[in-house]
Amino acid sequence: MIFVFASLFILSFNHLPAAASCPTGNSRSTEYIRRNPPNRCEGIKRELLSGNSLSLISIATRNLTRFDKTLTLQVPRITGGNNPQVTVKSLGDTYHYQLDDLLLSNNGANFRFSWDTYVLREAKIPANKLRAVATYSLGSQNVYVPVVLGQTSGNYEFVFYSQDRVRFTSVKIISPDKKTIHNQSRPNADSGEIIFTWDGRNAPPGRYELHYVANIERRNEPSDRIERRIVFEHNPNWLK
């Protein structure tokens, strides 16, 4: 299994209800507002991104080079899982696109959502910068599932973001039988997006862990060590 590192990511793991801060407005604007149909909150958030040092903002598989008039995402259904929480983002130097609080349709093995790409096209969001994350709440555990954006690429992207410089000292994928499939370090500290990719087409289905250790480096301050385990569901059929 091979990881490919590219860039970095932000915010926290808590999915806050979007509706409380999602106003109504002019649907032809690109502002973050309630939009219909289909029912969702979508648009450009103008406030500056703030301080929560390091966040996972995407576990997805995608093959997008441009936006057609509509875009479809799919969230695989897992045993015991209902009403997954889904957030789509794109974070740039001058914009913060977000889609959330969306009404998914039930399509048997998957939940689906299709929406007009007017905001994405009008705001000139790069298709290769669209990220997505989905979680199921299973009792006391949050289980992530990969979001399929458009078509699968044959691998997963795990995307983190931080406004601080972050050095990943260890990144592992651990199989359901607790074996480490891959262990990788990132010796250089970066800020912004960081992407790890994994080709899981030959890995059996099951519940895996993404385990990482990272140091947050701030100017004139001691570094903070962060260690996390992210539980995610995998099925090789989702990559075909």
PDB file of C-alpha atoms in Angstrom:
ATOM      1  CA  MET A   1       0.000   0.000   0.000  1.00  0.00           C
ATOM      2  CA  ILE A   2       1.404   3.398  -0.911  1.00  0.00           C
ATOM      3  CA  PHE A   3       0.724   6.768   0.647  1.00  0.00           C
ATOM      4  CA  VAL A   4       1.265   9.901  -1.375  1.00  0.00           C
ATOM      5  CA  PHE A   5       1.674  13.170   0.483  1.00  0.00           C
ATOM      6  CA  ALA A   6       0.730  16.458  -1.075  1.00  0.00           C
ATOM      7  CA  SER A   7      -0.591  19.356   1.093  1.00  0.00           C
ATOM      8  CA  LEU A   8      -2.449  20.109   4.555  1.00  0.00           C
ATOM      9  CA  PHE A   9      -5.900  20.785   6.543  1.00  0.00           C
ATOM     10  CA  ILE A  10      -8.013  22.462   9.681  1.00  0.00           C
ATOM     11  CA  LEU A  11     -10.969  22.831  12.130  1.00  0.00           C
ATOM     12  CA  SER A  12     -12.216  20.224  14.640  1.00  0.00           C
ATOM     13  CA  PHE A  13     -13.830  16.808  14.491  1.00  0.00           C
ATOM     14  CA  ASN A  14     -17.139  18.057  15.852  1.00  0.00           C
ATOM     15  CA  HIS A  15     -19.881  18.538  13.277  1.00  0.00           C
ATOM     16  CA  LEU A  16     -21.774  21.563  14.534  1.00  0.00           C
ATOM     17  CA  PRO A  17     -25.370  22.009  13.343  1.00  0.00           C
ATOM     18  CA  ALA A  18     -25.270  24.212  10.269  1.00  0.00           C
ATOM     19  CA  ALA A  19     -28.866  25.386  10.405  1.00  0.00           C
ATOM     20  CA  ALA A  20     -28.252  27.782  13.316  1.00  0.00           C
ATOM     21  CA  SER A  21     -25.862  29.889  11.234  1.00  0.00           C
ATOM     22  CA  CYS A  22     -27.365  29.354   7.788  1.00  0.00           C
ATOM     23  CA  PRO A  23     -29.471  32.388   6.802  1.00  0.00           C
ATOM     24  CA  THR A  24     -31.815  32.765   3.863  1.00  0.00           C
ATOM     25  CA  GLY A  25     -30.801  35.023   0.989  1.00  0.00           C
ATOM     26  CA  ASN A  26     -30.524  35.582  -2.744  1.00  0.00           C
ATOM     27  CA  SER A  27     -30.035  32.214  -4.432  1.00  0.00           C
ATOM     28  CA  ARG A  28     -28.081  33.865  -7.271  1.00  0.00           C
ATOM     29  CA  SER A  29     -25.425  35.067  -4.853  1.00  0.00           C
ATOM     30  CA  THR A  30     -22.510  32.888  -3.787  1.00  0.00           C
ATOM     31  CA  GLU A  31     -22.999  33.645  -0.074  1.00  0.00           C
ATOM     32  CA  TYR A  32     -23.417  30.767   2.388  1.00  0.00           C
ATOM     33  CA  ILE A  33     -27.220  30.501   2.688  1.00  0.00           C
ATOM     34  CA  ARG A  34     -30.090  28.019   2.793  1.00  0.00           C
ATOM     35  CA  ARG A  35     -30.814  26.816  -0.743  1.00  0.00           C
ATOM     36  CA  ASN A  36     -33.630  24.800  -2.352  1.00  0.00           C
ATOM     37  CA  PRO A  37     -34.016  22.459  -4.161  1.00  0.00           C
ATOM     38  CA  PRO A  38     -32.488  20.264  -2.936  1.00  0.00           C
ATOM     39  CA  ASN A  39     -32.491  21.428   0.655  1.00  0.00           C
ATOM     40  CA  ARG A  40     -28.995  22.339   1.867  1.00  0.00           C
ATOM     41  CA  CYS A  41     -26.764  25.113   3.183  1.00  0.00           C
ATOM     42  CA  GLU A  42     -24.176  26.132   0.617  1.00  0.00           C
ATOM     43  CA  GLY A  43     -21.936  29.013  -0.333  1.00  0.00           C
ATOM     44  CA  ILE A  44     -18.856  31.045   0.434  1.00  0.00           C
ATOM     45  CA  LYS A  45     -18.201  31.831   4.084  1.00  0.00           C
ATOM     46  CA  ARG A  46     -16.526  35.201   4.434  1.00  0.00           C
ATOM     47  CA  GLU A  47     -15.270  34.935   8.006  1.00  0.00           C
ATOM     48  CA  LEU A  48     -11.621  34.090   8.564  1.00  0.00           C
ATOM     49  CA  LEU A  49     -10.794  30.524   9.509  1.00  0.00           C
ATOM     50  CA  SER A  50      -9.733  30.340  13.114  1.00  0.00           C
ATOM     51  CA  GLY A  51      -7.482  28.608  15.310  1.00  0.00           C
ATOM     52  CA  ASN A  52      -8.239  24.936  16.024  1.00  0.00           C
ATOM     53  CA  SER A  53      -4.790  23.659  15.112  1.00  0.00           C
ATOM     54  CA  LEU A  54      -5.340  20.494  13.045  1.00  0.00           C
ATOM     55  CA  SER A  55      -8.410  18.868  11.488  1.00  0.00           C
ATOM     56  CA  LEU A  56      -9.364  16.055   9.201  1.00  0.00           C
ATOM     57  CA  ILE A  57     -11.582  17.601   6.528  1.00  0.00           C
ATOM     58  CA  SER A  58     -11.811  14.859   3.924  1.00  0.00           C
ATOM     59  CA  ILE A  59     -11.958  11.128   3.459  1.00  0.00           C
ATOM     60  CA  ALA A  60     -13.063  10.771  -0.126  1.00  0.00           C
ATOM     61  CA  THR A  61     -12.469   9.199  -3.485  1.00  0.00           C
ATOM     62  CA  ARG A  62     -12.977  11.457  -6.475  1.00  0.00           C
ATOM     63  CA  ASN A  63     -12.086  11.918 -10.103  1.00  0.00           C
ATOM     64  CA  LEU A  64     -13.123  15.498 -10.858  1.00  0.00           C
ATOM     65  CA  THR A  65     -11.452  17.698 -13.456  1.00  0.00           C
ATOM     66  CA  ARG A  66     -14.330  20.123 -14.026  1.00  0.00           C
ATOM     67  CA  PHE A  67     -17.871  20.807 -12.823  1.00  0.00           C
ATOM     68  CA  ASP A  68     -20.837  19.921 -15.009  1.00  0.00           C
ATOM     69  CA  LYS A  69     -24.170  21.584 -14.275  1.00  0.00           C
ATOM     70  CA  THR A  70     -24.860  19.105 -11.466  1.00  0.00           C
ATOM     71  CA  LEU A  71     -22.636  17.061  -9.183  1.00  0.00           C
ATOM     72  CA  THR A  72     -23.488  13.893  -7.265  1.00  0.00           C
ATOM     73  CA  LEU A  73     -21.931  12.559  -4.097  1.00  0.00           C
ATOM     74  CA  GLN A  74     -22.513   9.121  -2.614  1.00  0.00           C
ATOM     75  CA  VAL A  75     -22.065   7.943   0.955  1.00  0.00           C
ATOM     76  CA  PRO A  76     -21.855   4.157   1.402  1.00  0.00           C
ATOM     77  CA  ARG A  77     -24.340   2.666   3.840  1.00  0.00           C
ATOM     78  CA  ILE A  78     -22.863   0.595   6.686  1.00  0.00           C
ATOM     79  CA  THR A  79     -24.489  -1.809   9.106  1.00  0.00           C
ATOM     80  CA  GLY A  80     -26.298   0.120  11.830  1.00  0.00           C
ATOM     81  CA  GLY A  81     -25.654   3.446  10.143  1.00  0.00           C
ATOM     82  CA  ASN A  82     -28.404   5.994   9.544  1.00  0.00           C
ATOM     83  CA  ASN A  83     -28.399   9.697   8.692  1.00  0.00           C
ATOM     84  CA  PRO A  84     -24.687  10.238   8.034  1.00  0.00           C
ATOM     85  CA  GLN A  85     -23.386  13.743   8.659  1.00  0.00           C
ATOM     86  CA  VAL A  86     -21.782  15.096   5.483  1.00  0.00           C
ATOM     87  CA  THR A  87     -19.746  18.243   4.884  1.00  0.00           C
ATOM     88  CA  VAL A  88     -18.212  19.321   1.581  1.00  0.00           C
ATOM     89  CA  LYS A  89     -15.485  21.985   1.683  1.00  0.00           C
ATOM     90  CA  SER A  90     -12.952  23.838  -0.367  1.00  0.00           C
ATOM     91  CA  LEU A  91     -10.482  26.049   1.479  1.00  0.00           C
ATOM     92  CA  GLY A  92      -8.409  28.608  -0.379  1.00  0.00           C
ATOM     93  CA  ASP A  93      -6.392  31.711   0.405  1.00  0.00           C
ATOM     94  CA  THR A  94      -9.369  33.984  -0.337  1.00  0.00           C
ATOM     95  CA  TYR A  95     -12.419  31.743   0.041  1.00  0.00           C
ATOM     96  CA  HIS A  96     -14.061  29.132   2.249  1.00  0.00           C
ATOM     97  CA  TYR A  97     -16.686  27.125   0.336  1.00  0.00           C
ATOM     98  CA  GLN A  98     -18.965  24.904   2.374  1.00  0.00           C
ATOM     99  CA  LEU A  99     -21.937  22.612   1.707  1.00  0.00           C
ATOM    100  CA  ASP A 100     -23.671  20.982   4.662  1.00  0.00           C
ATOM    101  CA  ASP A 101     -26.990  20.354   6.413  1.00  0.00           C
ATOM    102  CA  LEU A 102     -28.056  18.529   3.268  1.00  0.00           C
ATOM    103  CA  LEU A 103     -30.961  16.149   2.700  1.00  0.00           C
ATOM    104  CA  LEU A 104     -29.656  12.817   1.419  1.00  0.00           C
ATOM    105  CA  SER A 105     -31.741  10.396  -0.609  1.00  0.00           C
ATOM    106  CA  ASN A 106     -31.714   6.677   0.138  1.00  0.00           C
ATOM    107  CA  ASN A 107     -30.422   4.659  -2.795  1.00  0.00           C
ATOM    108  CA  GLY A 108     -30.159   1.152  -1.365  1.00  0.00           C
ATOM    109  CA  ALA A 109     -26.445   0.525  -0.772  1.00  0.00           C
ATOM    110  CA  ASN A 110     -25.708   4.268  -0.759  1.00  0.00           C
ATOM    111  CA  PHE A 111     -27.058   7.617   0.299  1.00  0.00           C
ATOM    112  CA  ARG A 112     -26.938  10.132  -2.561  1.00  0.00           C
ATOM    113  CA  PHE A 113     -27.091  13.864  -3.013  1.00  0.00           C
ATOM    114  CA  SER A 114     -27.092  15.784  -6.306  1.00  0.00           C
ATOM    115  CA  TRP A 115     -26.918  19.567  -6.464  1.00  0.00           C
ATOM    116  CA  ASP A 116     -26.564  22.414  -8.926  1.00  0.00           C
ATOM    117  CA  THR A 117     -22.933  23.534  -9.238  1.00  0.00           C
ATOM    118  CA  TYR A 118     -23.865  27.189  -9.805  1.00  0.00           C
ATOM    119  CA  VAL A 119     -22.022  28.388  -6.680  1.00  0.00           C
ATOM    120  CA  LEU A 120     -18.963  26.252  -7.412  1.00  0.00           C
ATOM    121  CA  ARG A 121     -18.757  27.558 -10.972  1.00  0.00           C
ATOM    122  CA  GLU A 122     -19.604  31.179 -10.135  1.00  0.00           C
ATOM    123  CA  ALA A 123     -17.029  31.295  -7.329  1.00  0.00           C
ATOM    124  CA  LYS A 124     -14.479  29.560  -9.568  1.00  0.00           C
ATOM    125  CA  ILE A 125     -13.758  26.795  -7.055  1.00  0.00           C
ATOM    126  CA  PRO A 126     -11.141  24.427  -8.536  1.00  0.00           C
ATOM    127  CA  ALA A 127     -12.674  20.988  -9.092  1.00  0.00           C
ATOM    128  CA  ASN A 128      -9.527  19.296  -7.762  1.00  0.00           C
ATOM    129  CA  LYS A 129      -9.817  21.248  -4.490  1.00  0.00           C
ATOM    130  CA  LEU A 130     -13.220  19.904  -3.434  1.00  0.00           C
ATOM    131  CA  ARG A 131     -13.112  17.851  -0.221  1.00  0.00           C
ATOM    132  CA  ALA A 132     -15.749  15.855   1.655  1.00  0.00           C
ATOM    133  CA  VAL A 133     -16.154  14.021   4.934  1.00  0.00           C
ATOM    134  CA  ALA A 134     -18.970  11.804   6.234  1.00  0.00           C
ATOM    135  CA  THR A 135     -19.530  10.176   9.615  1.00  0.00           C
ATOM    136  CA  TYR A 136     -22.019   7.825  11.174  1.00  0.00           C
ATOM    137  CA  SER A 137     -22.727   8.016  14.891  1.00  0.00           C
ATOM    138  CA  LEU A 138     -22.761   4.423  16.161  1.00  0.00           C
ATOM    139  CA  GLY A 139     -23.433   4.647  19.869  1.00  0.00           C
ATOM    140  CA  SER A 140     -20.453   6.411  21.426  1.00  0.00           C
ATOM    141  CA  GLN A 141     -18.282   5.952  18.323  1.00  0.00           C
ATOM    142  CA  ASN A 142     -18.040   8.074  15.201  1.00  0.00           C
ATOM    143  CA  VAL A 143     -17.232   5.982  12.135  1.00  0.00           C
ATOM    144  CA  TYR A 144     -16.019   7.737   9.003  1.00  0.00           C
ATOM    145  CA  VAL A 145     -16.882   6.496   5.535  1.00  0.00           C
ATOM    146  CA  PRO A 146     -15.331   7.622   2.251  1.00  0.00           C
ATOM    147  CA  VAL A 147     -17.459   9.994   0.197  1.00  0.00           C
ATOM    148  CA  VAL A 148     -17.548   9.315  -3.533  1.00  0.00           C
ATOM    149  CA  LEU A 149     -17.419  12.687  -5.317  1.00  0.00           C
ATOM    150  CA  GLY A 150     -18.437  12.203  -8.928  1.00  0.00           C
ATOM    151  CA  GLN A 151     -16.506   9.049  -9.834  1.00  0.00           C
ATOM    152  CA  THR A 152     -14.014   7.033  -7.811  1.00  0.00           C
ATOM    153  CA  SER A 153     -10.311   7.529  -8.453  1.00  0.00           C
ATOM    154  CA  GLY A 154      -9.297   4.073  -7.242  1.00  0.00           C
ATOM    155  CA  ASN A 155      -7.841   5.385  -3.979  1.00  0.00           C
ATOM    156  CA  TYR A 156      -8.810   7.306  -0.877  1.00  0.00           C
ATOM    157  CA  GLU A 157      -7.662  10.798   0.005  1.00  0.00           C
ATOM    158  CA  PHE A 158      -7.220  11.595   3.703  1.00  0.00           C
ATOM    159  CA  VAL A 159      -6.905  15.372   3.877  1.00  0.00           C
ATOM    160  CA  PHE A 160      -5.854  17.437   6.877  1.00  0.00           C
ATOM    161  CA  TYR A 161      -5.658  21.185   7.251  1.00  0.00           C
ATOM    162  CA  SER A 162      -3.875  23.505   9.647  1.00  0.00           C
ATOM    163  CA  GLN A 163      -3.035  27.178   9.698  1.00  0.00           C
ATOM    164  CA  ASP A 164      -0.014  26.279  11.830  1.00  0.00           C
ATOM    165  CA  ARG A 165       3.015  24.361  10.650  1.00  0.00           C
ATOM    166  CA  VAL A 166       2.520  20.637  11.290  1.00  0.00           C
ATOM    167  CA  ARG A 167       5.042  17.820  11.278  1.00  0.00           C
ATOM    168  CA  PHE A 168       3.578  14.300  11.015  1.00  0.00           C
ATOM    169  CA  THR A 169       5.959  11.950  12.807  1.00  0.00           C
ATOM    170  CA  SER A 170       3.852   8.828  12.193  1.00  0.00           C
ATOM    171  CA  VAL A 171       0.878   7.949  10.009  1.00  0.00           C
ATOM    172  CA  LYS A 172      -0.451   4.404  10.028  1.00  0.00           C
ATOM    173  CA  ILE A 173      -3.363   2.507   8.581  1.00  0.00           C
ATOM    174  CA  ILE A 174      -4.306  -0.346  10.886  1.00  0.00           C
ATOM    175  CA  SER A 175      -6.393  -3.260   9.627  1.00  0.00           C
ATOM    176  CA  PRO A 176      -9.365  -4.820  11.471  1.00  0.00           C
ATOM    177  CA  ASP A 177      -7.029  -7.528  12.828  1.00  0.00           C
ATOM    178  CA  LYS A 178      -4.826  -4.756  14.308  1.00  0.00           C
ATOM    179  CA  LYS A 179      -1.952  -5.145  11.840  1.00  0.00           C
ATOM    180  CA  THR A 180      -0.193  -2.042  10.576  1.00  0.00           C
ATOM    181  CA  ILE A 181      -0.629  -1.899   6.795  1.00  0.00           C
ATOM    182  CA  HIS A 182       1.542   1.162   6.350  1.00  0.00           C
ATOM    183  CA  ASN A 183       3.656   3.463   8.493  1.00  0.00           C
ATOM    184  CA  GLN A 184       4.922   6.763   7.119  1.00  0.00           C
ATOM    185  CA  SER A 185       6.504   9.889   8.571  1.00  0.00           C
ATOM    186  CA  ARG A 186       6.596  13.425   7.191  1.00  0.00           C
ATOM    187  CA  PRO A 187       9.881  15.012   8.247  1.00  0.00           C
ATOM    188  CA  ASN A 188       9.153  18.549   7.026  1.00  0.00           C
ATOM    189  CA  ALA A 189       6.593  20.792   8.715  1.00  0.00           C
ATOM    190  CA  ASP A 190       3.967  22.431   6.476  1.00  0.00           C
ATOM    191  CA  SER A 191       0.855  24.537   6.860  1.00  0.00           C
ATOM    192  CA  GLY A 192      -2.322  24.443   4.801  1.00  0.00           C
ATOM    193  CA  GLU A 193      -3.517  21.203   3.238  1.00  0.00           C
ATOM    194  CA  ILE A 194      -1.782  17.855   3.683  1.00  0.00           C
ATOM    195  CA  ILE A 195      -3.017  14.866   1.684  1.00  0.00           C
ATOM    196  CA  PHE A 196      -2.353  11.181   2.235  1.00  0.00           C
ATOM    197  CA  THR A 197      -3.627   8.735  -0.387  1.00  0.00           C
ATOM    198  CA  TRP A 198      -4.179   4.998  -0.047  1.00  0.00           C
ATOM    199  CA  ASP A 199      -5.027   2.427  -2.690  1.00  0.00           C
ATOM    200  CA  GLY A 200      -7.227  -0.003  -0.766  1.00  0.00           C
ATOM    201  CA  ARG A 201      -8.478  -2.060  -3.698  1.00  0.00           C
ATOM    202  CA  ASN A 202      -6.653  -5.173  -2.474  1.00  0.00           C
ATOM    203  CA  ALA A 203      -7.532  -4.737   1.190  1.00  0.00           C
ATOM    204  CA  PRO A 204     -10.492  -6.748   2.542  1.00  0.00           C
ATOM    205  CA  PRO A 205     -13.638  -4.979   3.759  1.00  0.00           C
ATOM    206  CA  GLY A 206     -13.846  -3.989   7.384  1.00  0.00           C
ATOM    207  CA  ARG A 207     -13.357  -1.284   9.966  1.00  0.00           C
ATOM    208  CA  TYR A 208      -9.894   0.258   9.795  1.00  0.00           C
ATOM    209  CA  GLU A 209      -8.040   2.920  11.781  1.00  0.00           C
ATOM    210  CA  LEU A 210      -6.034   5.889  10.625  1.00  0.00           C
ATOM    211  CA  HIS A 211      -3.588   6.504  13.449  1.00  0.00           C
ATOM    212  CA  TYR A 212      -1.355   9.541  13.392  1.00  0.00           C
ATOM    213  CA  VAL A 213       1.057  11.457  15.587  1.00  0.00           C
ATOM    214  CA  ALA A 214       1.782  15.079  14.712  1.00  0.00           C
ATOM    215  CA  ASN A 215       3.556  18.074  16.220  1.00  0.00           C
ATOM    216  CA  ILE A 216       1.973  21.513  15.862  1.00  0.00           C
ATOM    217  CA  GLU A 217       4.744  24.097  15.576  1.00  0.00           C
ATOM    218  CA  ARG A 218       3.982  27.730  16.444  1.00  0.00           C
ATOM    219  CA  ARG A 219       6.335  30.677  16.356  1.00  0.00           C
ATOM    220  CA  ASN A 220       7.891  31.493  19.746  1.00  0.00           C
ATOM    221  CA  GLU A 221       5.834  28.777  21.454  1.00  0.00           C
ATOM    222  CA  PRO A 222       6.493  25.149  22.426  1.00  0.00           C
ATOM    223  CA  SER A 223       5.166  22.594  19.931  1.00  0.00           C
ATOM    224  CA  ASP A 224       2.002  20.623  20.749  1.00  0.00           C
ATOM    225  CA  ARG A 225       1.937  16.865  20.247  1.00  0.00           C
ATOM    226  CA  ILE A 226      -1.313  15.418  18.887  1.00  0.00           C
ATOM    227  CA  GLU A 227      -2.119  11.711  18.666  1.00  0.00           C
ATOM    228  CA  ARG A 228      -5.411  10.545  17.148  1.00  0.00           C
ATOM    229  CA  ARG A 229      -7.116   7.374  15.956  1.00  0.00           C
ATOM    230  CA  ILE A 230      -9.738   7.822  13.251  1.00  0.00           C
ATOM    231  CA  VAL A 231     -12.045   4.851  12.708  1.00  0.00           C
ATOM    232  CA  PHE A 232     -13.215   4.406   9.124  1.00  0.00           C
ATOM    233  CA  GLU A 233     -15.102   1.777   7.156  1.00  0.00           C
ATOM    234  CA  HIS A 234     -13.546   0.350   4.001  1.00  0.00           C
ATOM    235  CA  ASN A 235     -14.816  -1.840   1.197  1.00  0.00           C
ATOM    236  CA  PRO A 236     -12.713  -2.402  -1.956  1.00  0.00           C
ATOM    237  CA  ASN A 237     -15.910  -2.285  -4.042  1.00  0.00           C
ATOM    238  CA  TRP A 238     -16.161   1.440  -3.226  1.00  0.00           C
ATOM    239  CA  LEU A 239     -12.967   2.012  -5.202  1.00  0.00           C
ATOM    240  CA  LYS A 240     -14.075   0.212  -8.364  1.00  0.00           C
TER     241      LYS A 240
END
